[in-house]
Amino acid sequence: MCAHRIDRPADLDLVRDSYDRVADNYAHMVTTTGAGDIRSHPWLKASVDAFADSVKDSGPILDVGCGPGTVTAYLAERGLDVTGVDLSSRMIENARRLYPRCRFSVGSATELDLEDASLAGVLGWWSLFNLPREVLPQVLASFARALKPGGFFLTATHVGDEDVTRTEAYGGVPVRWTTHKWLPEQFLTVIEQAGLRPVAELRLLDERSGTGLVVMAERPA
């Protein structure tokens, strides 16, 4: 088991409770509007497809912060041995309801206790931006250790020069979380310092949701 302790975010309980409150609205939005579904976003789908092609038949895949399981289910359809995990138990209830044939569990990215070199791939798909700046590098290092040599990590996140605190989301539900935004170059550096080698990046420009960054990185063989 992993012997490397990761600091517990001070706001973890607030973030968990917030996502529990919005889980039903978010799942409804994804299933009825396609928002949040990679099939509705060609560039995002292409990124996930590249990840799937790179890790297929190589071993287990972990989707960290899977929400209602949309991407987990897509990867399972692609034939991957994938498990979704999320901090919010209500998100996982929705995931199990929507995709009963997929595997899901409740857990924080900071408390996964992953075995070294046990995974072919790790996905952090728009799910790591709530981690404080001092905690994210620790989590990324745990992913790097958990990957087999030659394994891949795919992540997507919001980037910018100012953090954003949310007080309501998805239909006006009261929430309390911070979106920690890194500059793209800083984010890539943090990934490298964690022991991963970035191999591809995609920058997404959206006037409504702001700039996003997709990065695929490899644990060196």
PDB file of C-alpha atoms in Angstrom:
ATOM      1  CA  MET A   1       0.000   0.000   0.000  1.00  0.00           C
ATOM      2  CA  CYS A   2       1.048   3.633  -0.432  1.00  0.00           C
ATOM      3  CA  ALA A   3       3.122   4.932   2.484  1.00  0.00           C
ATOM      4  CA  HIS A   4       3.157   8.558   1.315  1.00  0.00           C
ATOM      5  CA  ARG A   5       0.733  10.668   3.320  1.00  0.00           C
ATOM      6  CA  ILE A   6      -1.057  13.478   1.485  1.00  0.00           C
ATOM      7  CA  ASP A   7      -2.184  16.563   3.381  1.00  0.00           C
ATOM      8  CA  ARG A   8      -5.931  16.763   3.919  1.00  0.00           C
ATOM      9  CA  PRO A   9      -7.409  19.907   2.332  1.00  0.00           C
ATOM     10  CA  ALA A  10      -8.834  22.229   4.973  1.00  0.00           C
ATOM     11  CA  ASP A  11     -12.020  22.681   2.940  1.00  0.00           C
ATOM     12  CA  LEU A  12     -12.515  19.019   2.008  1.00  0.00           C
ATOM     13  CA  ASP A  13     -15.758  18.627   3.961  1.00  0.00           C
ATOM     14  CA  LEU A  14     -17.196  21.849   2.502  1.00  0.00           C
ATOM     15  CA  VAL A  15     -16.314  20.733  -1.011  1.00  0.00           C
ATOM     16  CA  ARG A  16     -17.775  17.259  -0.460  1.00  0.00           C
ATOM     17  CA  ASP A  17     -21.020  18.672   0.925  1.00  0.00           C
ATOM     18  CA  SER A  18     -21.272  21.133  -1.966  1.00  0.00           C
ATOM     19  CA  TYR A  19     -20.923  18.421  -4.602  1.00  0.00           C
ATOM     20  CA  ASP A  20     -23.422  16.245  -2.751  1.00  0.00           C
ATOM     21  CA  ARG A  21     -25.924  19.112  -3.018  1.00  0.00           C
ATOM     22  CA  VAL A  22     -25.426  19.704  -6.748  1.00  0.00           C
ATOM     23  CA  ALA A  23     -25.039  16.042  -7.742  1.00  0.00           C
ATOM     24  CA  ASP A  24     -28.631  15.454  -8.840  1.00  0.00           C
ATOM     25  CA  ASN A  25     -28.840  18.690 -10.845  1.00  0.00           C
ATOM     26  CA  TYR A  26     -25.473  18.034 -12.465  1.00  0.00           C
ATOM     27  CA  ALA A  27     -26.362  14.474 -13.450  1.00  0.00           C
ATOM     28  CA  HIS A  28     -29.671  15.698 -14.889  1.00  0.00           C
ATOM     29  CA  MET A  29     -27.865  18.409 -16.873  1.00  0.00           C
ATOM     30  CA  VAL A  30     -25.381  15.954 -18.362  1.00  0.00           C
ATOM     31  CA  THR A  31     -28.010  13.393 -19.324  1.00  0.00           C
ATOM     32  CA  THR A  32     -30.528  15.862 -20.762  1.00  0.00           C
ATOM     33  CA  THR A  33     -28.391  18.582 -22.387  1.00  0.00           C
ATOM     34  CA  GLY A  34     -25.107  16.854 -23.205  1.00  0.00           C
ATOM     35  CA  ALA A  35     -23.145  19.475 -21.279  1.00  0.00           C
ATOM     36  CA  GLY A  36     -20.258  17.714 -19.590  1.00  0.00           C
ATOM     37  CA  ASP A  37     -20.507  14.783 -22.005  1.00  0.00           C
ATOM     38  CA  ILE A  38     -17.362  14.468 -24.121  1.00  0.00           C
ATOM     39  CA  ARG A  39     -19.432  13.175 -27.041  1.00  0.00           C
ATOM     40  CA  SER A  40     -20.758  16.734 -27.392  1.00  0.00           C
ATOM     41  CA  HIS A  41     -17.256  18.248 -27.481  1.00  0.00           C
ATOM     42  CA  PRO A  42     -15.099  16.938 -30.353  1.00  0.00           C
ATOM     43  CA  TRP A  43     -11.787  18.244 -29.034  1.00  0.00           C
ATOM     44  CA  LEU A  44     -12.361  16.774 -25.585  1.00  0.00           C
ATOM     45  CA  LYS A  45     -13.534  13.475 -27.047  1.00  0.00           C
ATOM     46  CA  ALA A  46     -10.407  13.334 -29.212  1.00  0.00           C
ATOM     47  CA  SER A  47      -8.252  13.807 -26.114  1.00  0.00           C
ATOM     48  CA  VAL A  48      -9.993  11.023 -24.210  1.00  0.00           C
ATOM     49  CA  ASP A  49      -9.818   8.776 -27.269  1.00  0.00           C
ATOM     50  CA  ALA A  50      -6.053   9.357 -27.523  1.00  0.00           C
ATOM     51  CA  PHE A  51      -5.730   8.421 -23.849  1.00  0.00           C
ATOM     52  CA  ALA A  52      -7.874   5.313 -24.324  1.00  0.00           C
ATOM     53  CA  ASP A  53      -5.829   4.209 -27.324  1.00  0.00           C
ATOM     54  CA  SER A  54      -2.613   4.681 -25.328  1.00  0.00           C
ATOM     55  CA  VAL A  55      -3.652   2.613 -22.298  1.00  0.00           C
ATOM     56  CA  LYS A  56      -5.916  -0.056 -23.780  1.00  0.00           C
ATOM     57  CA  ASP A  57      -4.956  -3.642 -22.856  1.00  0.00           C
ATOM     58  CA  SER A  58      -2.244  -2.326 -20.507  1.00  0.00           C
ATOM     59  CA  GLY A  59      -4.027  -2.739 -17.159  1.00  0.00           C
ATOM     60  CA  PRO A  60      -6.462  -0.980 -14.804  1.00  0.00           C
ATOM     61  CA  ILE A  61      -7.542   2.642 -15.279  1.00  0.00           C
ATOM     62  CA  LEU A  62      -8.694   4.960 -12.484  1.00  0.00           C
ATOM     63  CA  ASP A  63     -11.023   7.902 -13.192  1.00  0.00           C
ATOM     64  CA  VAL A  64     -10.488  10.242 -10.223  1.00  0.00           C
ATOM     65  CA  GLY A  65     -13.332  12.671  -9.603  1.00  0.00           C
ATOM     66  CA  CYS A  66     -15.634  10.806 -11.965  1.00  0.00           C
ATOM     67  CA  GLY A  67     -18.811  12.679 -10.995  1.00  0.00           C
ATOM     68  CA  PRO A  68     -21.896  10.918 -12.407  1.00  0.00           C
ATOM     69  CA  GLY A  69     -19.689   8.520 -14.351  1.00  0.00           C
ATOM     70  CA  THR A  70     -20.069   9.775 -17.910  1.00  0.00           C
ATOM     71  CA  VAL A  71     -16.408   9.439 -18.899  1.00  0.00           C
ATOM     72  CA  THR A  72     -15.943   6.265 -16.852  1.00  0.00           C
ATOM     73  CA  ALA A  73     -18.760   4.670 -18.832  1.00  0.00           C
ATOM     74  CA  TYR A  74     -17.327   5.920 -22.120  1.00  0.00           C
ATOM     75  CA  LEU A  75     -13.946   4.358 -21.327  1.00  0.00           C
ATOM     76  CA  ALA A  76     -15.677   1.113 -20.354  1.00  0.00           C
ATOM     77  CA  GLU A  77     -17.451   1.151 -23.725  1.00  0.00           C
ATOM     78  CA  ARG A  78     -14.021   1.496 -25.310  1.00  0.00           C
ATOM     79  CA  GLY A  79     -13.053  -1.781 -23.625  1.00  0.00           C
ATOM     80  CA  LEU A  80     -10.948  -0.405 -20.777  1.00  0.00           C
ATOM     81  CA  ASP A  81     -10.741  -1.926 -17.305  1.00  0.00           C
ATOM     82  CA  VAL A  82     -11.827   1.276 -15.568  1.00  0.00           C
ATOM     83  CA  THR A  83     -13.055   2.254 -12.110  1.00  0.00           C
ATOM     84  CA  GLY A  84     -14.533   5.645 -11.222  1.00  0.00           C
ATOM     85  CA  VAL A  85     -14.029   7.256  -7.825  1.00  0.00           C
ATOM     86  CA  ASP A  86     -15.473  10.495  -6.474  1.00  0.00           C
ATOM     87  CA  LEU A  87     -15.416  12.456  -3.239  1.00  0.00           C
ATOM     88  CA  SER A  88     -19.201  12.892  -3.339  1.00  0.00           C
ATOM     89  CA  SER A  89     -21.263   9.892  -2.315  1.00  0.00           C
ATOM     90  CA  ARG A  90     -24.288  11.427  -4.050  1.00  0.00           C
ATOM     91  CA  MET A  91     -22.349  11.705  -7.318  1.00  0.00           C
ATOM     92  CA  ILE A  92     -21.489   8.014  -6.997  1.00  0.00           C
ATOM     93  CA  GLU A  93     -25.137   7.137  -6.331  1.00  0.00           C
ATOM     94  CA  ASN A  94     -26.024   8.842  -9.612  1.00  0.00           C
ATOM     95  CA  ALA A  95     -23.163   7.120 -11.427  1.00  0.00           C
ATOM     96  CA  ARG A  96     -24.287   3.696 -10.223  1.00  0.00           C
ATOM     97  CA  ARG A  97     -27.880   4.472 -11.226  1.00  0.00           C
ATOM     98  CA  LEU A  98     -26.919   5.677 -14.698  1.00  0.00           C
ATOM     99  CA  TYR A  99     -24.234   3.075 -15.412  1.00  0.00           C
ATOM    100  CA  PRO A 100     -24.984  -0.018 -13.308  1.00  0.00           C
ATOM    101  CA  ARG A 101     -22.482  -2.175 -15.192  1.00  0.00           C
ATOM    102  CA  CYS A 102     -19.536   0.076 -14.323  1.00  0.00           C
ATOM    103  CA  ARG A 103     -17.460   0.081 -11.134  1.00  0.00           C
ATOM    104  CA  PHE A 104     -17.585   3.099  -8.832  1.00  0.00           C
ATOM    105  CA  SER A 105     -16.454   3.903  -5.312  1.00  0.00           C
ATOM    106  CA  VAL A 106     -16.445   6.871  -2.944  1.00  0.00           C
ATOM    107  CA  GLY A 107     -13.109   8.428  -2.076  1.00  0.00           C
ATOM    108  CA  SER A 108     -11.013  11.582  -2.018  1.00  0.00           C
ATOM    109  CA  ALA A 109      -8.070  12.060  -4.374  1.00  0.00           C
ATOM    110  CA  THR A 110      -6.025  12.680  -1.230  1.00  0.00           C
ATOM    111  CA  GLU A 111      -6.926   9.361   0.403  1.00  0.00           C
ATOM    112  CA  LEU A 112      -6.781   6.733  -2.350  1.00  0.00           C
ATOM    113  CA  ASP A 113      -3.802   4.796  -0.929  1.00  0.00           C
ATOM    114  CA  LEU A 114      -2.739   3.568  -4.364  1.00  0.00           C
ATOM    115  CA  GLU A 115      -0.266   0.757  -4.876  1.00  0.00           C
ATOM    116  CA  ASP A 116       2.937   1.630  -6.687  1.00  0.00           C
ATOM    117  CA  ALA A 117       3.058   0.748 -10.403  1.00  0.00           C
ATOM    118  CA  SER A 118      -0.463  -0.725 -10.275  1.00  0.00           C
ATOM    119  CA  LEU A 119      -2.283   1.335 -12.924  1.00  0.00           C
ATOM    120  CA  ALA A 120      -1.989   1.699 -16.683  1.00  0.00           C
ATOM    121  CA  GLY A 121      -3.738   5.050 -16.637  1.00  0.00           C
ATOM    122  CA  VAL A 122      -5.144   7.756 -14.373  1.00  0.00           C
ATOM    123  CA  LEU A 123      -7.748  10.299 -15.428  1.00  0.00           C
ATOM    124  CA  GLY A 124      -8.296  13.594 -13.613  1.00  0.00           C
ATOM    125  CA  TRP A 125     -10.950  15.066 -15.906  1.00  0.00           C
ATOM    126  CA  TRP A 126     -11.989  18.563 -14.766  1.00  0.00           C
ATOM    127  CA  SER A 127     -11.794  17.152 -11.248  1.00  0.00           C
ATOM    128  CA  LEU A 128      -8.555  18.362  -9.625  1.00  0.00           C
ATOM    129  CA  PHE A 129      -9.028  22.150  -9.661  1.00  0.00           C
ATOM    130  CA  ASN A 130     -10.552  22.185  -6.164  1.00  0.00           C
ATOM    131  CA  LEU A 131      -7.307  20.864  -4.678  1.00  0.00           C
ATOM    132  CA  PRO A 132      -5.324  23.596  -2.880  1.00  0.00           C
ATOM    133  CA  ARG A 133      -2.022  24.618  -4.426  1.00  0.00           C
ATOM    134  CA  GLU A 134       0.018  22.888  -1.749  1.00  0.00           C
ATOM    135  CA  VAL A 135      -1.979  19.649  -2.108  1.00  0.00           C
ATOM    136  CA  LEU A 136      -2.185  19.188  -5.889  1.00  0.00           C
ATOM    137  CA  PRO A 137       1.552  18.409  -6.294  1.00  0.00           C
ATOM    138  CA  GLN A 138       1.246  15.689  -3.648  1.00  0.00           C
ATOM    139  CA  VAL A 139      -1.738  14.137  -5.412  1.00  0.00           C
ATOM    140  CA  LEU A 140       0.002  14.222  -8.789  1.00  0.00           C
ATOM    141  CA  ALA A 141       3.060  12.560  -7.270  1.00  0.00           C
ATOM    142  CA  SER A 142       0.819   9.795  -5.919  1.00  0.00           C
ATOM    143  CA  PHE A 143      -0.584   9.281  -9.421  1.00  0.00           C
ATOM    144  CA  ALA A 144       2.929   9.113 -10.865  1.00  0.00           C
ATOM    145  CA  ARG A 145       3.917   6.441  -8.352  1.00  0.00           C
ATOM    146  CA  ALA A 146       0.722   4.476  -9.018  1.00  0.00           C
ATOM    147  CA  LEU A 147       1.292   4.379 -12.764  1.00  0.00           C
ATOM    148  CA  LYS A 148       3.235   1.587 -14.327  1.00  0.00           C
ATOM    149  CA  PRO A 149       6.326   2.741 -16.234  1.00  0.00           C
ATOM    150  CA  GLY A 150       4.969   3.844 -19.604  1.00  0.00           C
ATOM    151  CA  GLY A 151       1.515   4.497 -18.117  1.00  0.00           C
ATOM    152  CA  PHE A 152      -0.434   7.671 -18.894  1.00  0.00           C
ATOM    153  CA  PHE A 153      -2.137  10.458 -16.959  1.00  0.00           C
ATOM    154  CA  LEU A 154      -4.785  12.629 -18.623  1.00  0.00           C
ATOM    155  CA  THR A 155      -6.138  15.755 -17.005  1.00  0.00           C
ATOM    156  CA  ALA A 156      -8.258  18.758 -17.947  1.00  0.00           C
ATOM    157  CA  THR A 157      -8.544  21.882 -15.841  1.00  0.00           C
ATOM    158  CA  HIS A 158      -9.351  25.578 -15.799  1.00  0.00           C
ATOM    159  CA  VAL A 159      -6.350  27.881 -16.183  1.00  0.00           C
ATOM    160  CA  GLY A 160      -5.787  31.559 -15.493  1.00  0.00           C
ATOM    161  CA  ASP A 161      -4.159  33.963 -13.072  1.00  0.00           C
ATOM    162  CA  GLU A 162      -6.947  34.265 -10.485  1.00  0.00           C
ATOM    163  CA  ASP A 163      -8.685  31.669  -8.334  1.00  0.00           C
ATOM    164  CA  VAL A 164     -12.491  31.746  -8.313  1.00  0.00           C
ATOM    165  CA  THR A 165     -14.722  31.035  -5.307  1.00  0.00           C
ATOM    166  CA  ARG A 166     -18.158  29.640  -6.157  1.00  0.00           C
ATOM    167  CA  THR A 167     -21.156  30.232  -3.903  1.00  0.00           C
ATOM    168  CA  GLU A 168     -23.828  28.725  -6.156  1.00  0.00           C
ATOM    169  CA  ALA A 169     -23.855  26.288  -9.054  1.00  0.00           C
ATOM    170  CA  TYR A 170     -26.047  24.159 -11.321  1.00  0.00           C
ATOM    171  CA  GLY A 171     -29.437  25.714 -10.835  1.00  0.00           C
ATOM    172  CA  GLY A 172     -28.603  28.134  -8.046  1.00  0.00           C
ATOM    173  CA  VAL A 173     -27.730  25.475  -5.479  1.00  0.00           C
ATOM    174  CA  PRO A 174     -25.664  26.962  -2.603  1.00  0.00           C
ATOM    175  CA  VAL A 175     -22.079  25.690  -2.715  1.00  0.00           C
ATOM    176  CA  ARG A 176     -18.704  26.620  -1.330  1.00  0.00           C
ATOM    177  CA  TRP A 177     -15.620  25.688  -3.302  1.00  0.00           C
ATOM    178  CA  THR A 178     -12.617  27.338  -4.894  1.00  0.00           C
ATOM    179  CA  THR A 179     -11.469  26.758  -8.453  1.00  0.00           C
ATOM    180  CA  HIS A 180      -7.688  27.006  -8.222  1.00  0.00           C
ATOM    181  CA  LYS A 181      -6.413  28.274 -11.564  1.00  0.00           C
ATOM    182  CA  TRP A 182      -2.803  27.775 -12.580  1.00  0.00           C
ATOM    183  CA  LEU A 183      -1.082  29.434 -15.495  1.00  0.00           C
ATOM    184  CA  PRO A 184      -0.556  26.770 -18.179  1.00  0.00           C
ATOM    185  CA  GLU A 185       3.226  26.832 -17.864  1.00  0.00           C
ATOM    186  CA  GLN A 186       2.992  26.515 -14.069  1.00  0.00           C
ATOM    187  CA  PHE A 187       0.583  23.610 -14.346  1.00  0.00           C
ATOM    188  CA  LEU A 188       2.884  21.770 -16.744  1.00  0.00           C
ATOM    189  CA  THR A 189       5.806  22.352 -14.387  1.00  0.00           C
ATOM    190  CA  VAL A 190       3.863  20.886 -11.451  1.00  0.00           C
ATOM    191  CA  ILE A 191       3.097  17.797 -13.538  1.00  0.00           C
ATOM    192  CA  GLU A 192       6.761  17.409 -14.460  1.00  0.00           C
ATOM    193  CA  GLN A 193       7.911  17.875 -10.873  1.00  0.00           C
ATOM    194  CA  ALA A 194       5.524  15.103  -9.837  1.00  0.00           C
ATOM    195  CA  GLY A 195       7.498  12.667 -11.974  1.00  0.00           C
ATOM    196  CA  LEU A 196       5.460  12.721 -15.178  1.00  0.00           C
ATOM    197  CA  ARG A 197       6.513  13.747 -18.681  1.00  0.00           C
ATOM    198  CA  PRO A 198       3.947  15.820 -20.599  1.00  0.00           C
ATOM    199  CA  VAL A 199       3.556  14.462 -24.124  1.00  0.00           C
ATOM    200  CA  ALA A 200       0.625  16.533 -25.432  1.00  0.00           C
ATOM    201  CA  GLU A 201      -1.413  19.577 -24.482  1.00  0.00           C
ATOM    202  CA  LEU A 202      -4.537  21.252 -25.796  1.00  0.00           C
ATOM    203  CA  ARG A 203      -5.647  24.758 -24.887  1.00  0.00           C
ATOM    204  CA  LEU A 204      -9.366  25.484 -25.061  1.00  0.00           C
ATOM    205  CA  LEU A 205     -10.631  29.036 -25.511  1.00  0.00           C
ATOM    206  CA  ASP A 206     -14.209  29.564 -24.371  1.00  0.00           C
ATOM    207  CA  GLU A 207     -15.653  33.021 -23.718  1.00  0.00           C
ATOM    208  CA  ARG A 208     -18.307  31.570 -21.429  1.00  0.00           C
ATOM    209  CA  SER A 209     -16.312  29.163 -19.242  1.00  0.00           C
ATOM    210  CA  GLY A 210     -12.818  30.611 -19.641  1.00  0.00           C
ATOM    211  CA  THR A 211      -9.610  29.003 -20.798  1.00  0.00           C
ATOM    212  CA  GLY A 212      -9.140  25.289 -20.276  1.00  0.00           C
ATOM    213  CA  LEU A 213      -6.083  23.088 -20.560  1.00  0.00           C
ATOM    214  CA  VAL A 214      -5.885  19.390 -21.390  1.00  0.00           C
ATOM    215  CA  VAL A 215      -2.594  17.610 -20.712  1.00  0.00           C
ATOM    216  CA  MET A 216      -1.529  14.029 -21.307  1.00  0.00           C
ATOM    217  CA  ALA A 217       1.617  12.923 -19.509  1.00  0.00           C
ATOM    218  CA  GLU A 218       3.541   9.684 -19.252  1.00  0.00           C
ATOM    219  CA  ARG A 219       5.392   8.012 -16.431  1.00  0.00           C
ATOM    220  CA  PRO A 220       8.826   7.476 -17.976  1.00  0.00           C
ATOM    221  CA  ALA A 221       9.680   3.828 -18.575  1.00  0.00           C
TER     222      ALA A 221
END
